[in-house]
């Protein structure tokens, strides 16, 4: 991520409103759709999620309204209580912005793209239940606060895994957190004796900022335990012995056949598919499924045969089965052709009026307001003995920007970095793209946000330049 070692100051106050041209060779980090950053690779190791059209009449632009576009009042569910998530605990790192997102229940809104995708997946598994005599129970209103035991330990995610760090996860207390994946509910439902289920809900992760990443999104987890009569040939087998059995291949085959059928249901029976081996702590073997869509291969979900130790921890050591997880936003962005993940959270009527329960239609952009670019540069504390022990973590910076500017932030790019040859101190320069989906932003209001951000940056253990 390092640029050439240049000991020059990258701007002074860096509150310019025009974007400076930067050659590709000078970009230390370019966040692009489909490129796996370090954060994404870390997450790929501990969770499954990767995050026909009819004509629609045109929608008025902002200029058609005298003041602002019509907005809906947010629909709030039973978990929309910000006081639950802003507890005065030293380990709590949840911001008011994140707390305000909990309980919005986008996946339960019948005419919302997230809700439409959830319903179509459940519709498919209802047909699977009918054809295979497997009853998939539906859970879509689970408490988003879970324990670290549920979210990590029960899924064999080790204590030193980066996904457990406060830089990646929103903690309420030392031992409770906002779930980072719907797999956090797997053990509780298995312990209760349920053999097959679908669990959907909102999940939360501190992450980079661009058009395809948002700190709150939605997942669906699916689990199925095989009938004991089909697994009699592997009774008592564990480890490599179990993995080499025909019974393990039966579980794998049932999993792949089921998920290929789901892709046919969503994208059409002619959809090309391919399987790749993957790794997740809680499944063995593990796979990712890709489909060929719009002239490119796209990862759509992760899955695998449930690890025998996970079944042991769930008091189901006598059974075998499979599990999968997928991101509802990812599928919705593909199927509805929605270009920016922030749109799912808007209450703008011009967005919501385009969608109808049970129908997949192509999203029609109703506006494209210009961005405002602001740069900010600072020395990080990693090599500074005067930093009071605070170490700069990039995700902390992203979260700080979100807490200051909310959904006005479209993207953040690291455009320059260098290490001073004499002092050894490191410097970073980030370009923040501000863009509203509802109106044009003024340079003055963004300057105000940028000055507030500058005032807050020293709390991260960095020194402004």
Coordinates of C-alpha atoms in Angstrom, one line a residue:
X1 CA 0.0 0.0 0.0
X2 CA 3.0 2.2 0.0
X3 CA 3.6 4.9 -2.6
X4 CA 7.1 6.2 -3.5
X5 CA 8.9 7.4 -0.4
X6 CA 8.4 11.1 -0.7
X7 CA 9.1 13.5 2.2
X8 CA 6.8 16.2 1.0
X9 CA 3.7 17.6 2.5
X10 CA 0.6 16.4 0.6
X11 CA -1.5 19.6 0.8
X12 CA -1.8 21.8 3.8
X13 CA -5.4 22.1 5.0
X14 CA -6.6 19.9 2.1
X15 CA -10.0 21.4 2.0
X16 CA -10.2 21.7 -1.7
X17 CA -13.4 21.1 -3.5
X18 CA -11.9 20.1 -6.9
X19 CA -10.5 16.6 -7.4
X20 CA -6.8 16.6 -8.4
X21 CA -5.8 14.3 -11.2
X22 CA -3.9 11.3 -10.0
X23 CA -2.2 8.8 -12.3
X24 CA -2.9 5.1 -11.7
X25 CA 0.7 4.5 -10.7
X26 CA 0.2 6.9 -7.7
X27 CA -2.8 5.2 -6.3
X28 CA -1.9 3.2 -3.2
X29 CA -5.4 1.7 -2.8
X30 CA -8.2 1.7 -5.3
X31 CA -11.4 0.3 -3.9
X32 CA -13.3 -1.3 -6.8
X33 CA -16.2 -3.6 -7.1
X34 CA -15.0 -7.2 -7.2
X35 CA -11.5 -6.6 -5.9
X36 CA -10.8 -8.3 -2.6
X37 CA -9.1 -6.1 -0.1
X38 CA -7.3 -7.2 3.0
X39 CA -10.4 -6.7 5.0
X40 CA -12.5 -8.8 2.6
X41 CA -10.0 -11.6 2.6
X42 CA -10.0 -11.7 6.4
X43 CA -13.8 -11.9 6.4
X44 CA -13.8 -14.6 3.8
X45 CA -12.1 -16.8 6.4
X46 CA -14.8 -16.4 9.1
X47 CA -18.2 -16.0 7.4
X48 CA -20.1 -17.3 4.3
X49 CA -21.1 -13.9 2.9
X50 CA -19.0 -12.6 0.1
X51 CA -22.1 -7.8 0.3
X52 CA -36.1 -10.4 -16.7
X53 CA -36.8 -6.6 -16.3
X54 CA -39.9 -4.7 -17.2
X55 CA -40.2 -1.1 -18.3
X56 CA -40.7 1.5 -15.6
X57 CA -42.0 5.0 -16.2
X58 CA -39.5 7.8 -15.8
X59 CA -39.3 9.6 -12.4
X60 CA -39.0 13.3 -11.8
X61 CA -35.7 14.8 -10.9
X62 CA -35.1 16.9 -7.8
X63 CA -35.9 20.0 -9.8
X64 CA -39.5 18.9 -10.0
X65 CA -39.9 19.5 -6.3
X66 CA -40.0 22.9 -4.8
X67 CA -38.0 21.9 -1.7
X68 CA -36.9 18.3 -1.3
X69 CA -38.1 14.9 -2.6
X70 CA -40.9 13.2 -0.7
X71 CA -39.5 11.0 2.0
X72 CA -41.1 8.1 3.9
X73 CA -41.0 7.9 7.6
X74 CA -38.7 5.1 8.6
X75 CA -40.4 1.8 9.4
X76 CA -39.0 0.6 12.7
X77 CA -39.1 -2.9 14.2
X78 CA -39.0 -4.1 17.8
X79 CA -35.2 -3.8 18.0
X80 CA -35.2 -0.1 17.1
X81 CA -34.1 1.0 20.5
X82 CA -30.8 3.0 20.3
X83 CA -30.3 2.9 24.1
X84 CA -29.7 -0.9 23.8
X85 CA -26.7 -0.4 21.6
X86 CA -25.2 2.8 23.1
X87 CA -24.6 1.3 26.5
X88 CA -22.0 3.1 28.6
X89 CA -19.4 0.3 28.6
X90 CA -15.7 0.7 28.0
X91 CA -15.8 -1.9 25.2
X92 CA -18.7 -0.3 23.4
X93 CA -17.7 1.0 20.0
X94 CA -21.1 1.5 18.5
X95 CA -21.7 5.0 17.1
X96 CA -25.2 6.7 17.1
X97 CA -25.2 6.3 13.3
X98 CA -24.9 2.6 13.5
X99 CA -27.4 2.4 16.4
X100 CA -30.0 4.3 14.3
X101 CA -29.8 1.6 11.6
X102 CA -30.7 -1.3 13.9
X103 CA -34.4 -2.3 13.7
X104 CA -35.1 -0.8 10.3
X105 CA -36.0 -4.4 9.1
X106 CA -35.4 -3.8 5.4
X107 CA -35.6 -7.5 4.8
X108 CA -39.1 -7.7 6.1
X109 CA -40.5 -4.9 3.9
X110 CA -42.5 -6.7 1.2
X111 CA -41.9 -4.1 -1.5
X112 CA -38.3 -3.4 -0.7
X113 CA -35.6 -5.0 -2.9
X114 CA -34.1 -6.7 0.1
X115 CA -37.5 -8.0 1.2
X116 CA -38.3 -9.1 -2.3
X117 CA -35.1 -11.2 -2.6
X118 CA -35.6 -12.7 0.8
X119 CA -39.2 -13.7 -0.1
X120 CA -38.0 -15.3 -3.4
X121 CA -35.4 -17.4 -1.7
X122 CA -37.9 -18.5 0.9
X123 CA -40.3 -19.3 -1.9
X124 CA -37.7 -21.6 -3.5
X125 CA -37.0 -23.4 -0.3
X126 CA -40.7 -23.9 0.2
X127 CA -40.7 -25.8 -3.1
X128 CA -37.7 -27.8 -1.9
X129 CA -39.6 -28.7 1.3
X130 CA -42.5 -29.9 -0.8
X131 CA -40.3 -32.0 -3.1
X132 CA -38.0 -33.5 -0.6
X133 CA -40.1 -33.7 2.6
X134 CA -37.7 -31.3 4.3
X135 CA -39.4 -28.6 6.4
X136 CA -37.3 -25.5 6.5
X137 CA -38.3 -23.4 9.5
X138 CA -38.1 -19.6 8.9
X139 CA -36.4 -17.2 11.3
X140 CA -36.3 -13.6 10.3
X141 CA -36.7 -11.6 13.5
X142 CA -33.8 -12.7 15.7
X143 CA -32.2 -10.3 18.2
X144 CA -29.2 -8.6 16.5
X145 CA -27.3 -8.6 19.8
X146 CA -25.5 -12.0 20.2
X147 CA -22.7 -13.2 22.4
X148 CA -19.2 -13.8 21.3
X149 CA -19.8 -17.4 22.1
X150 CA -22.6 -17.6 19.5
X151 CA -20.9 -15.4 16.9
X152 CA -17.4 -16.9 17.1
X153 CA -16.7 -19.7 19.6
X154 CA -19.5 -22.0 18.5
X155 CA -18.3 -21.6 14.9
X156 CA -14.6 -22.4 15.7
X157 CA -13.4 -18.9 15.0
X158 CA -10.2 -18.6 17.0
X159 CA -9.7 -15.8 19.6
X160 CA -6.9 -14.1 17.5
X161 CA -8.9 -14.0 14.3
X162 CA -9.0 -10.4 12.9
X163 CA -12.8 -10.6 12.5
X164 CA -13.1 -10.6 16.3
X165 CA -11.1 -7.4 16.7
X166 CA -12.9 -4.1 17.7
X167 CA -11.6 -2.7 14.4
X168 CA -13.9 -5.1 12.6
X169 CA -16.8 -5.8 15.0
X170 CA -19.3 -3.6 16.9
X171 CA -19.2 -4.5 20.5
X172 CA -21.9 -3.7 23.1
X173 CA -19.9 -5.1 26.0
X174 CA -16.9 -7.4 26.4
X175 CA -19.0 -10.4 25.6
X176 CA -21.9 -9.1 23.5
X177 CA -22.0 -7.6 20.1
X178 CA -24.0 -6.8 17.0
X179 CA -23.9 -10.0 15.0
X180 CA -21.4 -10.0 12.1
X181 CA -23.2 -12.8 10.3
X182 CA -26.4 -14.7 10.6
X183 CA -24.4 -17.9 11.3
X184 CA -24.4 -16.6 14.8
X185 CA -27.8 -18.2 15.3
X186 CA -26.8 -21.5 13.9
X187 CA -25.9 -23.2 17.2
X188 CA -29.0 -22.0 19.1
X189 CA -31.4 -23.4 16.5
X190 CA -29.5 -26.7 16.2
X191 CA -29.5 -27.1 19.9
X192 CA -33.3 -26.6 20.0
X193 CA -33.6 -29.7 17.8
X194 CA -34.4 -28.0 14.4
X195 CA -33.1 -30.0 11.5
X196 CA -33.5 -27.5 8.7
X197 CA -34.0 -23.7 8.8
X198 CA -33.4 -20.4 7.1
X199 CA -32.4 -17.4 9.1
X200 CA -32.2 -13.9 7.7
X201 CA -31.5 -10.5 9.3
X202 CA -29.3 -7.4 9.5
X203 CA -25.6 -7.8 10.3
X204 CA -22.9 -5.3 11.1
X205 CA -19.2 -4.9 10.3
X206 CA -16.8 -2.0 10.3
X207 CA -15.5 -1.9 6.8
X208 CA -14.2 0.3 4.0
X209 CA -16.5 2.8 2.3
X210 CA -17.5 2.5 -1.3
X211 CA -20.5 1.8 -3.5
X212 CA -20.7 -1.9 -2.5
X213 CA -19.8 -1.7 1.2
X214 CA -21.9 -0.5 4.1
X215 CA -21.5 -1.1 7.8
X216 CA -25.0 -2.6 8.0
X217 CA -26.3 -5.2 5.5
X218 CA -28.4 -8.3 5.4
X219 CA -27.7 -12.0 5.2
X220 CA -29.5 -15.3 5.0
X221 CA -28.2 -18.5 6.5
X222 CA -29.5 -21.9 5.5
X223 CA -28.9 -25.2 7.4
X224 CA -30.0 -28.7 6.7
X225 CA -29.3 -31.9 8.6
X226 CA -29.5 -35.1 6.6
X227 CA -31.7 -38.0 7.5
X228 CA -29.8 -40.4 9.8
X229 CA -30.8 -43.3 7.6
X230 CA -28.7 -41.8 4.7
X231 CA -25.6 -41.5 6.9
X232 CA -25.4 -45.0 8.5
X233 CA -22.3 -45.9 6.6
X234 CA -20.2 -43.2 8.5
X235 CA -21.4 -43.7 12.0
X236 CA -18.6 -43.0 14.5
X237 CA -16.2 -41.7 11.8
X238 CA -14.4 -38.4 12.4
X239 CA -11.7 -36.2 10.8
X240 CA -10.1 -37.4 7.6
X241 CA -11.9 -40.7 7.8
X242 CA -15.3 -39.0 7.6
X243 CA -14.2 -36.7 4.8
X244 CA -13.3 -39.6 2.6
X245 CA -16.6 -41.4 3.0
X246 CA -19.3 -41.7 0.4
X247 CA -21.7 -40.2 3.0
X248 CA -19.7 -36.9 3.0
X249 CA -20.0 -36.8 -0.8
X250 CA -23.8 -37.4 -0.4
X251 CA -24.0 -34.3 1.8
X252 CA -21.9 -32.3 -0.6
X253 CA -23.9 -33.3 -3.6
X254 CA -27.2 -32.5 -1.9
X255 CA -25.9 -29.0 -0.9
X256 CA -24.7 -28.2 -4.4
X257 CA -27.8 -29.5 -6.1
X258 CA -30.0 -27.4 -3.8
X259 CA -28.0 -24.2 -4.3
X260 CA -27.7 -24.6 -8.0
X261 CA -31.5 -24.8 -8.0
X262 CA -31.6 -21.6 -6.1
X263 CA -29.5 -19.8 -8.7
X264 CA -31.8 -21.1 -11.4
X265 CA -34.8 -19.8 -9.5
X266 CA -33.3 -16.3 -9.1
X267 CA -31.4 -15.9 -12.4
X268 CA -33.0 -18.4 -14.8
X269 CA -32.4 -22.0 -15.7
X270 CA -29.7 -21.2 -18.3
X271 CA -27.4 -19.6 -15.7
X272 CA -23.8 -20.9 -15.9
X273 CA -22.4 -21.9 -12.5
X274 CA -19.1 -23.1 -11.2
X275 CA -17.8 -24.3 -7.8
X276 CA -14.5 -23.3 -6.2
X277 CA -13.0 -24.7 -3.0
X278 CA -12.8 -22.3 -0.1
X279 CA -12.2 -22.2 3.6
X280 CA -14.5 -21.4 6.5
X281 CA -13.7 -22.5 10.1
X282 CA -17.2 -24.0 10.6
X283 CA -17.5 -26.1 7.4
X284 CA -15.3 -28.8 6.0
X285 CA -15.1 -29.1 3.0
X286 CA -16.0 -25.6 2.1
X287 CA -17.0 -24.0 -1.3
X288 CA -18.0 -20.8 -3.0
X289 CA -20.5 -20.7 -5.8
X290 CA -20.0 -18.3 -8.8
X291 CA -22.4 -17.5 -11.6
X292 CA -21.7 -16.1 -15.0
X293 CA -23.7 -12.9 -15.2
X294 CA -23.3 -9.8 -17.4
X295 CA -20.2 -11.3 -19.1
X296 CA -18.3 -12.0 -15.9
X297 CA -18.0 -14.6 -13.1
X298 CA -19.4 -13.4 -9.8
X299 CA -19.2 -15.0 -6.4
X300 CA -22.7 -15.2 -4.9
X301 CA -22.4 -17.3 -1.8
X302 CA -20.3 -19.5 0.5
X303 CA -21.2 -22.9 1.9
X304 CA -20.0 -26.3 3.0
X305 CA -20.5 -29.5 5.0
X306 CA -21.0 -28.5 8.7
X307 CA -17.8 -29.2 10.7
X308 CA -18.2 -32.1 13.0
X309 CA -17.0 -30.0 16.0
X310 CA -19.7 -27.4 15.3
X311 CA -22.3 -30.2 15.5
X312 CA -20.6 -31.4 18.8
X313 CA -20.9 -28.0 20.3
X314 CA -24.5 -27.8 19.3
X315 CA -25.3 -31.2 20.9
X316 CA -26.0 -32.7 17.5
X317 CA -22.9 -35.0 17.1
X318 CA -25.1 -37.8 15.9
X319 CA -26.0 -35.9 12.7
X320 CA -24.4 -34.7 9.5
X321 CA -25.5 -31.7 7.4
X322 CA -24.7 -28.6 5.3
X323 CA -24.9 -24.9 5.7
X324 CA -24.7 -21.8 3.4
X325 CA -24.7 -18.1 3.8
X326 CA -25.4 -15.3 1.2
X327 CA -25.7 -11.5 1.2
X328 CA -29.1 -10.2 0.2
X329 CA -27.7 -6.8 -0.9
X330 CA -25.3 -8.4 -3.2
X331 CA -28.0 -10.4 -5.0
X332 CA -30.4 -7.4 -5.0
X333 CA -27.7 -5.1 -6.5
X334 CA -27.2 -7.6 -9.3
X335 CA -30.9 -8.4 -10.0
X336 CA -32.3 -4.9 -9.7
X337 CA -29.2 -3.2 -11.1
X338 CA -28.9 -0.9 -8.1
X339 CA -25.5 1.0 -8.3
X340 CA -25.0 2.2 -4.8
X341 CA -25.6 0.2 -1.6
X342 CA -26.7 3.3 0.3
X343 CA -29.9 3.5 -1.8
X344 CA -31.3 0.5 0.1
X345 CA -31.5 2.7 3.2
X346 CA -33.0 5.8 1.6
X347 CA -36.6 6.8 2.4
X348 CA -36.9 8.7 -0.9
X349 CA -40.2 7.9 -2.4
X350 CA -38.7 8.0 -5.9
X351 CA -36.7 4.9 -4.9
X352 CA -39.5 3.0 -3.2
X353 CA -42.2 3.7 -5.7
X354 CA -40.3 1.7 -8.3
X355 CA -40.6 -1.7 -6.5
X356 CA -43.5 -4.0 -6.0
X357 CA -43.9 -7.2 -3.9
X358 CA -42.8 -10.3 -5.8
X359 CA -41.4 -8.5 -8.9
X360 CA -37.8 -8.0 -10.0
X361 CA -37.5 -4.8 -12.1
X362 CA -34.5 -2.8 -13.2
X363 CA -33.9 0.3 -11.0
X364 CA -34.3 3.6 -12.9
X365 CA -31.9 6.2 -11.6
X366 CA -33.8 9.3 -10.7
X367 CA -30.9 11.7 -10.1
X368 CA -27.2 12.0 -10.2
X369 CA -25.9 14.8 -8.1
X370 CA -22.3 15.9 -8.4
X371 CA -19.8 14.8 -5.7
X372 CA -17.7 17.0 -3.5
X373 CA -14.1 15.8 -2.9
X374 CA -12.1 16.6 0.2
X375 CA -8.7 15.4 1.2
X376 CA -7.3 14.9 4.6
X377 CA -3.7 13.9 5.5
X378 CA -2.1 12.9 8.8
X379 CA 0.8 11.2 10.4
X380 CA -0.2 7.8 11.8
X381 CA 1.1 6.8 15.3
X382 CA 2.5 3.4 14.4
X383 CA 6.1 4.7 14.5
X384 CA 5.5 7.6 16.9
X385 CA 6.7 7.2 20.5
X386 CA 4.5 10.2 21.5
X387 CA 1.2 8.5 20.5
X388 CA 0.1 7.5 24.0
X389 CA 0.0 3.9 22.8
X390 CA -2.7 4.5 20.3
X391 CA -2.2 2.8 17.0
X392 CA -4.0 4.0 13.9
X393 CA -6.4 1.4 12.4
X394 CA -7.9 2.2 9.0
X395 CA -11.3 0.8 9.8
X396 CA -11.5 3.2 12.9
X397 CA -11.0 6.1 10.5
X398 CA -13.7 4.8 8.1
X399 CA -16.1 4.5 11.1
X400 CA -15.2 8.0 12.3
X401 CA -16.0 9.4 8.9
X402 CA -19.4 7.6 8.9
X403 CA -20.2 8.9 12.4
X404 CA -19.5 12.5 11.3
X405 CA -21.0 12.5 7.8
X406 CA -23.4 9.5 7.8
X407 CA -24.7 8.5 4.3
X408 CA -23.3 11.6 2.6
X409 CA -20.0 9.7 2.3
X410 CA -19.9 7.8 -1.0
X411 CA -16.3 6.6 -1.0
X412 CA -12.9 6.9 0.7
X413 CA -9.6 6.3 -1.1
X414 CA -6.1 6.2 0.1
X415 CA -4.4 8.4 -2.5
X416 CA -0.9 8.8 -1.0
X417 CA 1.3 7.4 1.7
X418 CA 5.0 7.6 2.5
X419 CA 7.4 7.0 5.4
X420 CA 9.7 9.9 6.4
X421 CA 13.3 8.7 5.7
X422 CA 14.7 10.3 8.9
X423 CA 12.0 10.0 11.5
X424 CA 10.4 6.7 10.3
X425 CA 7.0 8.2 10.7
X426 CA 4.3 7.2 8.3
X427 CA 1.8 9.5 6.6
X428 CA -1.5 8.9 4.8
X429 CA -3.6 11.0 2.6
X430 CA -7.3 10.0 2.0
X431 CA -9.7 11.5 -0.5
X432 CA -13.3 11.5 0.7
X433 CA -16.1 11.6 -1.9
X434 CA -19.2 13.2 -0.5
X435 CA -22.4 12.8 -2.6
X436 CA -26.1 12.9 -1.6
X437 CA -28.5 10.7 -3.3
X438 CA -31.3 13.3 -2.8
X439 CA -29.8 16.7 -3.5
X440 CA -26.8 18.8 -4.4
X441 CA -24.3 19.4 -1.7
X442 CA -22.7 22.8 -1.1
X443 CA -19.0 23.2 -0.5
X444 CA -19.7 25.1 2.7
X445 CA -21.7 22.4 4.4
X446 CA -19.1 19.8 3.5
X447 CA -16.3 22.1 4.7
X448 CA -18.1 22.1 8.1
X449 CA -18.2 18.3 8.2
X450 CA -14.6 18.2 7.1
X451 CA -13.5 20.6 9.9
X452 CA -15.4 18.4 12.4
X453 CA -13.7 15.3 11.1
X454 CA -10.3 17.0 11.5
X455 CA -11.1 17.9 15.1
X456 CA -12.0 14.2 15.8
X457 CA -9.0 12.6 14.0
X458 CA -6.5 13.0 16.9
X459 CA -8.7 10.6 18.9
X460 CA -7.5 7.9 16.6
X461 CA -3.8 8.4 17.6
X462 CA -2.9 10.4 14.5
X463 CA -1.5 13.9 13.9
X464 CA -3.0 16.2 11.2
X465 CA -0.7 17.6 8.5

